[in-house]
Every structure is written in C-alpha cells, then in structure tokens.
Amino acid sequence: MVLLLRACAALAALAGCAQAAAISRSSYEDGTSLVQPVYKPLDLGSVKPLGWFKDQLELEAAGLSGNMFDFYRFVNDSKYIGGSTEYSGLDEASPYWFNGLVPLAFGLGDERIIGQVKYYLDYLLDHQQEDGWIGWETTQATRGLWARCLLLLGLIQYAEADPTQTERIVDAMHRYVVLAHSMLQNNYTGLLVHGNDTYDTAGFGVGRTHEMHIPLQWLLERYPRNNSEIIWETMELMVEGGVLWGADWRTFWTDEAYPHVLYETTPFDLSWVFIHGVNMAQGLRYPLSLYLNSGDKALKEQTRKAVDLLAEYHRSLAGTIIADEYISDLNPSRGAELCIAAEVMFSSAYIYQYLGDNDIADWAEQTAFNAFPVSVSPDWWSHQYVQQENQPWSRNLTTDDLWWDVNSYANVFGLEPNYPCCTVNHPQAYPKFLANSFATTPDGGLAHVFLVPGTAAATLGSDNPVFVSVNTTYPFGHTLTYTLSASQPFDFYIRIPTWVHPSRSTISTSSTNTSTGVTSTTSTTLSPSPDDSRNLQHISVPAGSSTTTLRLSTTPRVVRRANDTAAIYYGALLYALAIEHDAVAVPPVEYRSGNVLPPSTTDPHGHTHDYVLTPKRDAKWNLAIDPTQIHVVRRSRGSSPSAFEEHKDDVLEVSSDELKDPIWDLGAPPIELRVAAVEIDWPVIMDTAADPGTFDVTPVGKPFYARFVPYGSSKLHMALLPVVQLDDVDFDASD
Ligand SMILES: *[C@@H]1O[C@H](CO)[C@@H](O)[C@H](O)[C@H]1NC(C)=O
Ligand SMILES: *[C@@H]1O[C@H](CO)[C@@H](O)[C@H](O)[C@H]1NC(C)=O
Ligand SMILES: *[C@@H]1O[C@H](CO)[C@@H](O)[C@H](O)[C@H]1NC(C)=O
Ligand SMILES: *[C@@H]1O[C@H](CO)[C@@H](O)[C@H](O)[C@H]1NC(C)=O
Ligand SMILES: *[C@@H]1O[C@H](CO)[C@@H](O)[C@H](O)[C@H]1NC(C)=O
Ligand SMILES: *[C@@H]1O[C@H](CO)[C@@H](O)[C@H](O)[C@H]1NC(C)=O
Ligand SMILES: *[C@@H]1O[C@H](CO)[C@@H](O)[C@H](O)[C@H]1NC(C)=O
C-alpha cells in the first residue's frame, strides 16, 4: 500500500471525477430480501479446530498476531484505544487487526485473546461519539468511512460469537449507519475527499466501497429494527460515490477492460485502483455484494468472470495474485503481497458460498495451504511483505527494480519488512478459513467444504442439534474420518476436490442402530453429485452416532506453463524445490527509514526479528526438471526417522503423529517428491532468479533427483522450473 506510483506516467490520473452528481433514489422496497447463499457459514464460534490446524491457530495466538496488542505501536498505541499512532490517514491499522483477531479469539476460544478484543470492543463502543461516529476522529477532514468497514466486519463477528455483546453492538451499528447515511447524502462526505480532507488522499477507501455491504447486509437481515431503508440506501450511496469517483468494478471485470499483461511501459487507461493487487483481491467481492441486493444475475455471472480473468492472467501457482503492488505478468520472481493471500482466501470462501462452484473452494484451499503459509515463519513471529514463487534467497536485494512499488527489503521475513498493512491484516486468514470450513446446505443439511480437521456444532431445522468431528491430516494426507452425532437423521455432505479420482476413492460408513444395538458398515467408491459442478459426496446420517471414512485417491499433477516450464502439485499442495538455508536474525527495522525499531514497538520478550535467509553452501536452486520422472516418498516410521521410503498406494494415508508442529517448516511435512533434475546455468537478473522460459537452458553435469517439498514449508524455494528430457535417474541413490 504505497501512495505514489513511480515511473508510471501512463497511469490514469489518481483522482477521479471532480464533481459529484445528484443522489439517485433508493431502490429499496418494503419486504425486499437479499439473495441467499448456497452454503451458509455457521455463526462464528460454531467451528473449532483440531489437529494440525489447531496447532497453527495456537501458534498464531502465541506469535505476532496474538501478541502485537501488547507492544506493536499501530495496535498497542492505536488512536482507536486512546493512543497516538496510525500509519496513514486511512486509520486502518487496528481495525484490520480487530477484524482478524475476533475470529482467532473465538475460533480457538482463547481467553487471553478474547480479553484483547474485549478491551478493544469496550473502548470502541464506550467512546462512540454523540453523533454516532465509531472511532476517534472528530473533524470532517479526518473522518473517512473506509476503516469503519473493517470495524463493522469485526463487530458482526463478535456479535455472532458472544450473544452477551450482540445488543450493544447492534445498537452501535444502527447509530453509526444513520450518521454514515447522512454524511453520504451530503455530497458523499467521508467517502469522496473534499477540499482539505486528509482521510483518503489516494483513493483506497473509495476503491473499496462494497466493503460496507457485508456488515450492513448482516444487519439488514438479522436486526433491521425498522431501519432497513437507511441501511439499504447507505450501501447504495457508498457504491454510487465510488462510481462517481471512477471506481466501478463492474467496468473492470470484463474481457475488454481487464489488462491481460501489464508493464510500466504499457499504455493503458485504467485507474490505479483496479490494478492494485490487494484492491483486486477485495474487488472480487464487488459484483457479488451488489448482486445480493439486486438479484441481478448478470452480476453473479460477472463474479464468475472476475474469478476466471484473475485465474488466467494473474493468479500465481500458489493461489495468490502476483502483484508488487500492481499486477504485471506471471514471472515467478515478481512479488505477491501477503495481504493479497489473506484477502483472496476470504474472497474465494465468500464467493464459493454464493456460487457453489467447486473450483472456487479449491482456490481457497490452494491459497490457504500454499501462498499464505509460505510467507509466514513457522513460529508465526515474522512474515514477508511479498513472496516470490521462485525465491532462491530472502534478504535485502541490491535493487528493487524488478518490482513496481515495493522496496528491496520486501521479501525479508520480519516485523514490518515493507508497508505495515500486512502486519496487521494477515491475522484474519486462518481464523476466517476455519469459520468458513463448514456450511449449511439449501436442503437443510451440513457440509464440510474446506477439508481441515475440526468440529462443527449446528442446529439443523428448528430442533436437530448435530455435532461433527473430522479427524484428518489433510492436505498432508488424503484420508478423513468423521464422527457424526444427531438426535434425528440429517444430510451430510463432503466437498470432493476437483483433483480427486472418485472411482479409485472410497467411503465407508459405520453406524449403530440405537434400538437394536446392531452395527452396520457399508463401503463403496465415491459418487459425488454428478449433476452440477458442486462435487459433493452425500451421506445420509442416521440418528445417534456414526462414523464415516473417506479415502481420496490422487496422483502428482504436472502443470505446464509457457516456454517449457512446469510446476508440480500433489493433492492440494504445490511442491517446490527445497532449498536448505541459513538464517541470521537481525533487529527489526522501520518500514520507511530502514532504521532499527526502538524497543517501544518490538516484543519485550525478544521474539521480534528480521531474518536474512541464504541458501546453504551446497544447496542448488538453479535446476531444470524432467517431470516424467517423479517418485512420491514418505518419511520412514521405523527406526531411522530421517530416512524416506517410496510411497506406492493411490491413497496417501498420513497419521496425526507424523505431522510435526510447526508444520510449515522445511522437513516437517512427512511427504516429499523426488524429481529428476539437472543443474543449469540460470541467470541472476536484478539480484534474483531470471524468469524461466526467457533464457536458454544448458544442463551442467549429470542428472540426479531433486527434493521437492510442500511449498508452504520451504521458505526458500523454486516452484516454476524449465523442463528438459533426462536419462533415467536412480531414485534409490541416497541423498
Ligand atoms: C500497550 O503495551 C503496554 C506495554 O506492554 C501495556 O502495558 C499496555 O497495557 C498496552 N496497551 C494496551 C491497550 O494493550
Ligand atoms: C461535491 O464534492 C465534489 C468533490 O469534492 C466537489 O467538486 C463539488 O463541488 C461538491 N458539490 C457540492 C454541491 O458541494
Ligand atoms: C484548506 O486549508 C487552507 C490552509 O489551512 C485554508 O486556507 C483553506 O480555507 C482550507 N480550505 C477548505 C476548503 O477548508
Ligand atoms: C417503525 O417505523 C414506523 C414509521 O416511522 C413507526 O410507525 C413504527 O412504530 C416503527 N416500528 C418500530 C418497531 O419501531
Ligand atoms: C536495503 O538495500 C537498499 C539498497 O538496495 C538500501 O538503500 C537500504 O538501506 C537497505 N535497507 C536495509 C534495512 O538494510
Ligand atoms: C485422530 O486420529 C489419530 C490417529 O491418526 C488418533 O491418534 C486420534 O486419537 C484421533 N483423534 C480423534 C479426536 O479421534
Ligand atoms: C517465451 O519466450 C519468448 C522468447 O524468448 C519470450 O519473448 C516470451 O516473453 C516468453 N514468455 C514467457 C511467458 O516467459
């Protein structure tokens, strides 16, 4: 998030229109209702983590996310809680933090974190101003609506998770919405900058006007309190103001307008707002947000179009959007901002709930299991601002010329290696993914949609409390065991990812008849619904207690990219060349000056560091591969735990005790791939690996097998490599 674009004379003028137009009439009619989701998430707190995913959330709570409240200046000394530090006129830092920490607190049920968000909630609501403003700003110049969207997103989650707070949160939201409505009616005050207003000089808020929709739609549906028309009009005014400014995402997500490839030298006629990666990850939700109000099917179709355009031109191998901070092409050495991965996870989960398309849920998992964890250190105390998919080192580069608007320090793991937005916004990713991992279905059933281990408690219909517990090491292993209980029969569904081979996968169900005490077991191959793209496996769950085990079959997949390059996936995981590294901890630096940060904003217990990661002496990163020669290996369970043995089954069965904690660390996942490879002369350009496919591939020396590991576990890695044909490699040679 940087306010000035360098060397981009071709960019359209920053500010949009000069004159705001008259307000159109509201389309609200009595009794209007919103479009309903296909899969409706459960209220926050209903889903709890288990297994490796619980370990991750606990690490998050014990790491930077769960501790920055106690020392990090943009949270600890935030103006929202009586402090004096904000990083920009957007005043968005602690609102981002709140939006992410609320689901962490209640997803884990962690009393310490609940204490943090409760303190913030109390301060916020106790200091709501006379006129309804939420926040500390008192002048028109400083009162921007944008950060309120984040506060409201945090508030609605809080209201769901803790019924004792619902009433006062809803009261506060109603008072606020009346004020926001009157501001917007007054020439879009708080949204469009007038005169000396300082709250949004670049246009971040005005490019994200739809972000008010989710909390206001929630309020409208659950607690309208005779205020529906005001709530409705507030959403419309937000969007109208944005349109007047020139930030109408409906004009962007089209085949004609969407920039297929973009460089600083490409002449184009688009607002910078549309080509900014984080904006795009959020802007994916724009047509859908509007669709929910209008029911206009074209907006639903445009949501699908937006997903497809991004997927084709800018989605990275790991699931995020390549944008540093602006999109360019798919060069795997370009950067992808951590906030983008967090926002993509939220957008894809949200869009999936309304469209129901299976590939969109796969996308959420792809980002959650690859792009997100790779940029966070195993202990959750440091993170990168941008990741590179081909990243042979992580240190202050000698130049930032490769990137549009990101500094040379941005791929360092640290406290605020570049703009602090990622420090405060990354915490939302995993907790929201957990909350969205189960959902109810239109026929009154329950579905497990993101296949991480956890439990879900829900009441189906008016009086059928059900409880589901899923024990799995997914995505490291491909088996899932469900324990289900209910007082009445219900329909349960499991989402089958697109890469599963159904005819080689099995499902077995075992239940005990409550009256006869007889246990029956059935076992068949998978038969996910063939009639649509939803790919759900249906299970008729009887009253009482039952168990179901799924064994998903799949094999490694090679994805070819331009100019004879390829990447390798196995299940939901991208596998990348492992690069063993040395890590040197250095004191964390301030994002703008590069000066060492004072102790007043770093962890008093010494956990905050920046890290220089460099390949070990004999670690090779400059390889070409022959992806026709891939072997799956797994860590031996026997006497020598560092040895690997070949894995030959269709179904990858990995037990919980085979997963180390932390799991996103080199060598922690028990499954690896061995891929035929050869060293090549790989040029270094602008202090990083040149774009594969743009230089001649000249093998050096003899072929051997290279070690490929889950991308998220290898902080230094190469994911997109040139393809060559190699002689048969001896996979039994020891490493
Ligand atoms: C800010 O940090 C100080 C020092 O750790 C702590 O005493 C104080 O309670 C924190 N403030 C808030 C609002 O958490
Ligand atoms: C409304 O705001 C715009 C943009 O700041 C300004 O140019 C215009 O004069 C304002 N119109 C009125 C009626 O205040
Ligand atoms: C903007 O600030 C300048 C300098 O403080 C002041 O002279 C001017 O009247 C202000 N303009 C508006 C529209 O408030
Ligand atoms: C809703 O508003 C109408 C018109 O202002 C009023 O007559 C009615 O009493 C209100 N109902 C509630 C429940 O506040
Ligand atoms: C990183 O390197 C750049 C030159 O590329 C230099 O200007 C800057 O001060 C360095 N930053 C730090 C924190 O060392
Ligand atoms: C989950 O499975 C592991 C074996 O892989 C077992 O040790 C553990 O007890 C199971 N947990 C639950 C909650 O069923
Ligand atoms: C493929 O190679 C050609 C010729 O070197 C080059 O112009 C082009 O940019 C390359 N494309 C990609 C996507 O790397």
mmCIF file with all atom_site columns, C-alpha atoms in Angstrom, residues 355-452:
data_model
loop_
_atom_site.group_PDB
_atom_site.id
_atom_site.type_symbol
_atom_site.label_atom_id
_atom_site.label_alt_id
_atom_site.label_comp_id
_atom_site.label_asym_id
_atom_site.label_entity_id
_atom_site.label_seq_id
_atom_site.pdbx_PDB_ins_code
_atom_site.Cartn_x
_atom_site.Cartn_y
_atom_site.Cartn_z
_atom_site.occupancy
_atom_site.B_iso_or_equiv
_atom_site.pdbx_formal_charge
_atom_site.auth_seq_id
_atom_site.auth_comp_id
_atom_site.auth_asym_id
_atom_site.auth_atom_id
_atom_site.pdbx_PDB_model_num
ATOM 1  C CA . LEU A 1 355 ? -21.784 -19.570 -6.469  1.00 0.00 ? 355 LEU A CA 1
ATOM 2  C CA . GLY A 1 356 ? -21.159 -23.060 -5.156  1.00 0.00 ? 356 GLY A CA 1
ATOM 3  C CA . ASP A 1 357 ? -18.561 -23.796 -7.845  1.00 0.00 ? 357 ASP A CA 1
ATOM 4  C CA . ASN A 1 358 ? -16.178 -26.466 -6.643  1.00 0.00 ? 358 ASN A CA 1
ATOM 5  C CA . ASP A 1 359 ? -13.071 -24.977 -8.262  1.00 0.00 ? 359 ASP A CA 1
ATOM 6  C CA . ILE A 1 360 ? -13.527 -21.793 -6.235  1.00 0.00 ? 360 ILE A CA 1
ATOM 7  C CA . ALA A 1 361 ? -13.348 -23.774 -2.994  1.00 0.00 ? 361 ALA A CA 1
ATOM 8  C CA . ASP A 1 362 ? -10.223 -25.462 -4.360  1.00 0.00 ? 362 ASP A CA 1
ATOM 9  C CA . TRP A 1 363 ? -8.822  -21.993 -4.923  1.00 0.00 ? 363 TRP A CA 1
ATOM 10 C CA . ALA A 1 364 ? -9.423  -21.041 -1.286  1.00 0.00 ? 364 ALA A CA 1
ATOM 11 C CA . GLU A 1 365 ? -7.602  -24.204 -0.196  1.00 0.00 ? 365 GLU A CA 1
ATOM 12 C CA . GLN A 1 366 ? -4.794  -23.627 -2.679  1.00 0.00 ? 366 GLN A CA 1
ATOM 13 C CA . THR A 1 367 ? -4.120  -20.201 -1.184  1.00 0.00 ? 367 THR A CA 1
ATOM 14 C CA . ALA A 1 368 ? -4.561  -21.393 2.395   1.00 0.00 ? 368 ALA A CA 1
ATOM 15 C CA . PHE A 1 369 ? -2.135  -24.298 2.019   1.00 0.00 ? 369 PHE A CA 1
ATOM 16 C CA . ASN A 1 370 ? 0.454   -22.644 -0.208  1.00 0.00 ? 370 ASN A CA 1
ATOM 17 C CA . ALA A 1 371 ? 0.575   -18.884 -0.760  1.00 0.00 ? 371 ALA A CA 1
ATOM 18 C CA . PHE A 1 372 ? -0.376  -17.941 2.769   1.00 0.00 ? 372 PHE A CA 1
ATOM 19 C CA . PRO A 1 373 ? 1.855   -20.175 4.902   1.00 0.00 ? 373 PRO A CA 1
ATOM 20 C CA . VAL A 1 374 ? 4.946   -19.705 2.721   1.00 0.00 ? 374 VAL A CA 1
ATOM 21 C CA . SER A 1 375 ? 5.094   -16.037 3.721   1.00 0.00 ? 375 SER A CA 1
ATOM 22 C CA . VAL A 1 376 ? 4.721   -16.626 7.436   1.00 0.00 ? 376 VAL A CA 1
ATOM 23 C CA . SER A 1 377 ? 7.589   -18.020 9.501   1.00 0.00 ? 377 SER A CA 1
ATOM 24 C CA . PRO A 1 378 ? 6.989   -21.458 11.060  1.00 0.00 ? 378 PRO A CA 1
ATOM 25 C CA . ASP A 1 379 ? 6.587   -19.899 14.527  1.00 0.00 ? 379 ASP A CA 1
ATOM 26 C CA . TRP A 1 380 ? 4.268   -17.121 13.289  1.00 0.00 ? 380 TRP A CA 1
ATOM 27 C CA . TRP A 1 381 ? 6.520   -14.345 14.590  1.00 0.00 ? 381 TRP A CA 1
ATOM 28 C CA . SER A 1 382 ? 7.646   -12.924 11.260  1.00 0.00 ? 382 SER A CA 1
ATOM 29 C CA . HIS A 1 383 ? 6.279   -12.566 7.760   1.00 0.00 ? 383 HIS A CA 1
ATOM 30 C CA . GLN A 1 384 ? 7.188   -11.315 4.331   1.00 0.00 ? 384 GLN A CA 1
ATOM 31 C CA . TYR A 1 385 ? 5.620   -8.385  2.580   1.00 0.00 ? 385 TYR A CA 1
ATOM 32 C CA . VAL A 1 386 ? 5.997   -10.101 -0.787  1.00 0.00 ? 386 VAL A CA 1
ATOM 33 C CA . GLN A 1 387 ? 6.752   -13.684 -1.684  1.00 0.00 ? 387 GLN A CA 1
ATOM 34 C CA . GLN A 1 388 ? 8.332   -14.851 -4.900  1.00 0.00 ? 388 GLN A CA 1
ATOM 35 C CA . GLU A 1 389 ? 7.405   -18.242 -6.290  1.00 0.00 ? 389 GLU A CA 1
ATOM 36 C CA . ASN A 1 390 ? 10.986  -18.634 -7.340  1.00 0.00 ? 390 ASN A CA 1
ATOM 37 C CA . GLN A 1 391 ? 12.824  -17.348 -4.315  1.00 0.00 ? 391 GLN A CA 1
ATOM 38 C CA . PRO A 1 392 ? 16.414  -18.523 -4.008  1.00 0.00 ? 392 PRO A CA 1
ATOM 39 C CA . TRP A 1 393 ? 17.108  -16.113 -1.130  1.00 0.00 ? 393 TRP A CA 1
ATOM 40 C CA . SER A 1 394 ? 15.263  -13.788 1.170   1.00 0.00 ? 394 SER A CA 1
ATOM 41 C CA . ARG A 1 395 ? 17.290  -10.730 2.054   1.00 0.00 ? 395 ARG A CA 1
ATOM 42 C CA . ASN A 1 396 ? 17.628  -7.067  1.211   1.00 0.00 ? 396 ASN A CA 1
ATOM 43 C CA . LEU A 1 397 ? 18.144  -7.186  -2.545  1.00 0.00 ? 397 LEU A CA 1
ATOM 44 C CA . THR A 1 398 ? 20.654  -4.867  -4.128  1.00 0.00 ? 398 THR A CA 1
ATOM 45 C CA . THR A 1 399 ? 17.849  -3.317  -6.180  1.00 0.00 ? 399 THR A CA 1
ATOM 46 C CA . ASP A 1 400 ? 14.081  -3.027  -6.229  1.00 0.00 ? 400 ASP A CA 1
ATOM 47 C CA . ASP A 1 401 ? 13.946  -2.503  -9.980  1.00 0.00 ? 401 ASP A CA 1
ATOM 48 C CA . LEU A 1 402 ? 12.149  -5.783  -10.571 1.00 0.00 ? 402 LEU A CA 1
ATOM 49 C CA . TRP A 1 403 ? 9.124   -4.520  -8.671  1.00 0.00 ? 403 TRP A CA 1
ATOM 50 C CA . TRP A 1 404 ? 6.628   -1.756  -9.345  1.00 0.00 ? 404 TRP A CA 1
ATOM 51 C CA . ASP A 1 405 ? 6.215   -0.299  -5.945  1.00 0.00 ? 405 ASP A CA 1
ATOM 52 C CA . VAL A 1 406 ? 7.741   -2.493  -3.322  1.00 0.00 ? 406 VAL A CA 1
ATOM 53 C CA . ASN A 1 407 ? 11.108  -1.934  -1.686  1.00 0.00 ? 407 ASN A CA 1
ATOM 54 C CA . SER A 1 408 ? 14.202  -4.125  -1.878  1.00 0.00 ? 408 SER A CA 1
ATOM 55 C CA . TYR A 1 409 ? 13.605  -5.353  1.682   1.00 0.00 ? 409 TYR A CA 1
ATOM 56 C CA . ALA A 1 410 ? 10.093  -6.663  0.963   1.00 0.00 ? 410 ALA A CA 1
ATOM 57 C CA . ASN A 1 411 ? 10.859  -10.382 0.725   1.00 0.00 ? 411 ASN A CA 1
ATOM 58 C CA . VAL A 1 412 ? 12.645  -10.383 4.083   1.00 0.00 ? 412 VAL A CA 1
ATOM 59 C CA . PHE A 1 413 ? 10.807  -12.186 6.900   1.00 0.00 ? 413 PHE A CA 1
ATOM 60 C CA . GLY A 1 414 ? 10.302  -9.605  9.600   1.00 0.00 ? 414 GLY A CA 1
ATOM 61 C CA . LEU A 1 415 ? 8.029   -7.416  11.669  1.00 0.00 ? 415 LEU A CA 1
ATOM 62 C CA . GLU A 1 416 ? 7.248   -4.776  9.021   1.00 0.00 ? 416 GLU A CA 1
ATOM 63 C CA . PRO A 1 417 ? 9.583   -5.564  6.125   1.00 0.00 ? 417 PRO A CA 1
ATOM 64 C CA . ASN A 1 418 ? 7.658   -3.076  3.963   1.00 0.00 ? 418 ASN A CA 1
ATOM 65 C CA . TYR A 1 419 ? 4.272   -1.450  4.461   1.00 0.00 ? 419 TYR A CA 1
ATOM 66 C CA . PRO A 1 420 ? 2.730   -2.422  7.861   1.00 0.00 ? 420 PRO A CA 1
ATOM 67 C CA . CYS A 1 421 ? -0.691  -3.271  6.388   1.00 0.00 ? 421 CYS A CA 1
ATOM 68 C CA . CYS A 1 422 ? 0.385   -6.919  6.077   1.00 0.00 ? 422 CYS A CA 1
ATOM 69 C CA . THR A 1 423 ? 1.496   -6.975  9.704   1.00 0.00 ? 423 THR A CA 1
ATOM 70 C CA . VAL A 1 424 ? -1.999  -6.030  10.850  1.00 0.00 ? 424 VAL A CA 1
ATOM 71 C CA . ASN A 1 425 ? -4.089  -7.691  8.106   1.00 0.00 ? 425 ASN A CA 1
ATOM 72 C CA . HIS A 1 426 ? -2.536  -11.146 7.823   1.00 0.00 ? 426 HIS A CA 1
ATOM 73 C CA . PRO A 1 427 ? -4.023  -12.468 11.106  1.00 0.00 ? 427 PRO A CA 1
ATOM 74 C CA . GLN A 1 428 ? -7.518  -12.829 9.576   1.00 0.00 ? 428 GLN A CA 1
ATOM 75 C CA . ALA A 1 429 ? -6.545  -15.520 7.063   1.00 0.00 ? 429 ALA A CA 1
ATOM 76 C CA . TYR A 1 430 ? -6.565  -18.776 9.021   1.00 0.00 ? 430 TYR A CA 1
ATOM 77 C CA . PRO A 1 431 ? -9.266  -17.934 11.585  1.00 0.00 ? 431 PRO A CA 1
ATOM 78 C CA . LYS A 1 432 ? -11.754 -16.966 8.849   1.00 0.00 ? 432 LYS A CA 1
ATOM 79 C CA . PHE A 1 433 ? -10.830 -20.019 6.811   1.00 0.00 ? 433 PHE A CA 1
ATOM 80 C CA . LEU A 1 434 ? -11.693 -22.132 9.842   1.00 0.00 ? 434 LEU A CA 1
ATOM 81 C CA . ALA A 1 435 ? -15.012 -20.347 10.348  1.00 0.00 ? 435 ALA A CA 1
ATOM 82 C CA . ASN A 1 436 ? -15.875 -20.935 6.678   1.00 0.00 ? 436 ASN A CA 1
ATOM 83 C CA . SER A 1 437 ? -14.838 -24.593 6.630   1.00 0.00 ? 437 SER A CA 1
ATOM 84 C CA . PHE A 1 438 ? -18.349 -25.855 7.384   1.00 0.00 ? 438 PHE A CA 1
ATOM 85 C CA . ALA A 1 439 ? -21.632 -24.532 5.999   1.00 0.00 ? 439 ALA A CA 1
ATOM 86 C CA . THR A 1 440 ? -25.284 -25.452 5.864   1.00 0.00 ? 440 THR A CA 1
ATOM 87 C CA . THR A 1 441 ? -26.830 -26.526 2.544   1.00 0.00 ? 441 THR A CA 1
ATOM 88 C CA . PRO A 1 442 ? -30.085 -25.410 0.859   1.00 0.00 ? 442 PRO A CA 1
ATOM 89 C CA . ASP A 1 443 ? -31.804 -28.722 1.714   1.00 0.00 ? 443 ASP A CA 1
ATOM 90 C CA . GLY A 1 444 ? -31.205 -28.202 5.421   1.00 0.00 ? 444 GLY A CA 1
ATOM 91 C CA . GLY A 1 445 ? -28.061 -30.298 5.648   1.00 0.00 ? 445 GLY A CA 1
ATOM 92 C CA . LEU A 1 446 ? -24.493 -29.597 6.657   1.00 0.00 ? 446 LEU A CA 1
ATOM 93 C CA . ALA A 1 447 ? -21.362 -29.647 4.504   1.00 0.00 ? 447 ALA A CA 1
ATOM 94 C CA . HIS A 1 448 ? -17.648 -29.834 5.159   1.00 0.00 ? 448 HIS A CA 1
ATOM 95 C CA . VAL A 1 449 ? -16.214 -27.604 2.453   1.00 0.00 ? 449 VAL A CA 1
ATOM 96 C CA . PHE A 1 450 ? -12.599 -26.847 3.385   1.00 0.00 ? 450 PHE A CA 1
ATOM 97 C CA . LEU A 1 451 ? -11.209 -30.151 4.479   1.00 0.00 ? 451 LEU A CA 1
ATOM 98 C CA . VAL A 1 452 ? -9.140  -29.117 7.503   1.00 0.00 ? 452 VAL A CA 1
#
